[in-house]
PDB file of C-alpha atoms in Angstrom:
ATOM      1  CA  UNK A  11     -62.475-200.864  41.707  1.00 62.00           C
ATOM      2  CA  UNK A  12     -61.552-204.258  40.562  1.00 73.00           C
ATOM      3  CA  UNK A  13     -58.167-204.827  38.945  1.00 78.00           C
ATOM      4  CA  UNK A  14     -57.980-206.306  35.186  1.00 78.00           C
ATOM      5  CA  UNK A  15     -57.939-209.707  35.005  1.00 75.00           C
ATOM      6  CA  UNK A  16     -54.811-209.904  32.886  1.00 87.00           C
ATOM      7  CA  UNK A  17     -52.992-207.765  35.605  1.00 87.00           C
ATOM      8  CA  UNK A  18     -53.997-210.093  38.457  1.00 87.00           C
ATOM      9  CA  UNK A  19     -52.758-212.997  36.507  1.00 89.00           C
ATOM     10  CA  UNK A  20     -49.109-211.839  36.278  1.00 93.00           C
ATOM     11  CA  UNK A  21     -48.986-210.364  39.755  1.00 94.00           C
ATOM     12  CA  UNK A  22     -47.236-212.357  42.482  1.00 96.00           C
ATOM     13  CA  UNK A  23     -46.404-211.796  46.285  1.00 97.00           C
ATOM     14  CA  UNK A  24     -42.980-210.010  46.402  1.00 97.00           C
ATOM     15  CA  UNK A  25     -42.165-212.069  49.647  1.00 96.00           C
ATOM     16  CA  UNK A  26     -42.683-215.705  48.448  1.00 97.00           C
ATOM     17  CA  UNK A  27     -43.699-215.381  44.846  1.00 97.00           C
ATOM     18  CA  UNK A  28     -47.246-217.130  45.314  1.00 97.00           C
ATOM     19  CA  UNK A  29     -50.188-215.924  43.262  1.00 96.00           C
ATOM     20  CA  UNK A  30     -52.293-213.109  44.735  1.00 95.00           C
ATOM     21  CA  UNK A  31     -56.159-212.910  44.950  1.00 93.00           C
ATOM     22  CA  UNK A  32     -58.086-209.931  45.225  1.00 92.00           C
ATOM     23  CA  UNK A  33     -60.342-209.316  48.282  1.00 91.00           C
ATOM     24  CA  UNK A  34     -62.166-206.053  48.826  1.00 88.00           C
ATOM     25  CA  UNK A  35     -59.261-203.335  48.881  1.00 91.00           C
ATOM     26  CA  UNK A  36     -56.452-205.818  49.235  1.00 94.00           C
ATOM     27  CA  UNK A  37     -54.469-208.396  47.266  1.00 95.00           C
ATOM     28  CA  UNK A  38     -53.982-211.499  49.490  1.00 96.00           C
ATOM     29  CA  UNK A  39     -51.107-213.971  49.180  1.00 97.00           C
ATOM     30  CA  UNK A  40     -52.598-217.407  48.460  1.00 96.00           C
ATOM     31  CA  UNK A  41     -49.542-219.090  50.270  1.00 95.00           C
ATOM     32  CA  UNK A  42     -50.389-220.623  53.726  1.00 92.00           C
ATOM     33  CA  UNK A  43     -47.087-219.748  54.931  1.00 94.00           C
ATOM     34  CA  UNK A  44     -46.974-216.255  53.900  1.00 95.00           C
ATOM     35  CA  UNK A  45     -50.501-214.787  53.639  1.00 93.00           C
ATOM     36  CA  UNK A  46     -49.504-211.194  53.452  1.00 97.00           C
ATOM     37  CA  UNK A  47     -52.241-208.572  52.520  1.00 97.00           C
ATOM     38  CA  UNK A  48     -51.110-205.882  50.177  1.00 97.00           C
ATOM     39  CA  UNK A  49     -53.376-202.640  49.834  1.00 96.00           C
ATOM     40  CA  UNK A  50     -54.803-201.279  46.571  1.00 93.00           C
ATOM     41  CA  UNK A  51     -54.865-197.547  46.631  1.00 92.00           C
ATOM     42  CA  UNK A  52     -56.710-195.590  43.973  1.00 90.00           C
ATOM     43  CA  UNK A  53     -56.744-198.808  41.761  1.00 86.00           C
ATOM     44  CA  UNK A  54     -52.975-199.335  42.075  1.00 90.00           C
ATOM     45  CA  UNK A  55     -51.440-202.396  43.943  1.00 93.00           C
ATOM     46  CA  UNK A  56     -49.011-201.325  46.506  1.00 96.00           C
ATOM     47  CA  UNK A  57     -46.690-204.533  46.333  1.00 97.00           C
ATOM     48  CA  UNK A  58     -44.177-203.457  49.058  1.00 97.00           C
ATOM     49  CA  UNK A  59     -43.671-206.122  51.950  1.00 96.00           C
ATOM     50  CA  UNK A  60     -43.207-202.895  54.536  1.00 96.00           C
ATOM     51  CA  UNK A  61     -46.812-201.730  53.347  1.00 95.00           C
ATOM     52  CA  UNK A  62     -48.223-205.194  53.785  1.00 96.00           C
ATOM     53  CA  UNK A  63     -50.624-206.331  56.474  1.00 95.00           C
ATOM     54  CA  UNK A  64     -49.356-209.417  58.357  1.00 92.00           C
ATOM     55  CA  UNK A  65     -52.084-212.186  58.733  1.00 82.00           C
ATOM     56  CA  UNK A  66     -54.229-212.263  61.918  1.00 71.00           C
TER      57      UNK A  66
END
């Protein structure tokens, strides 16, 4: 389920404050240095660094 466009515009990575982009069921940090992937569960972004997946 895609997030509302207005919501995605105001969300930022909690770790580095870079913008996020939606990809499948995750929000990916756009910063090359960070790159954390935050899960979206039941249409709700879980923006907790402890819940984020580290880049491969």
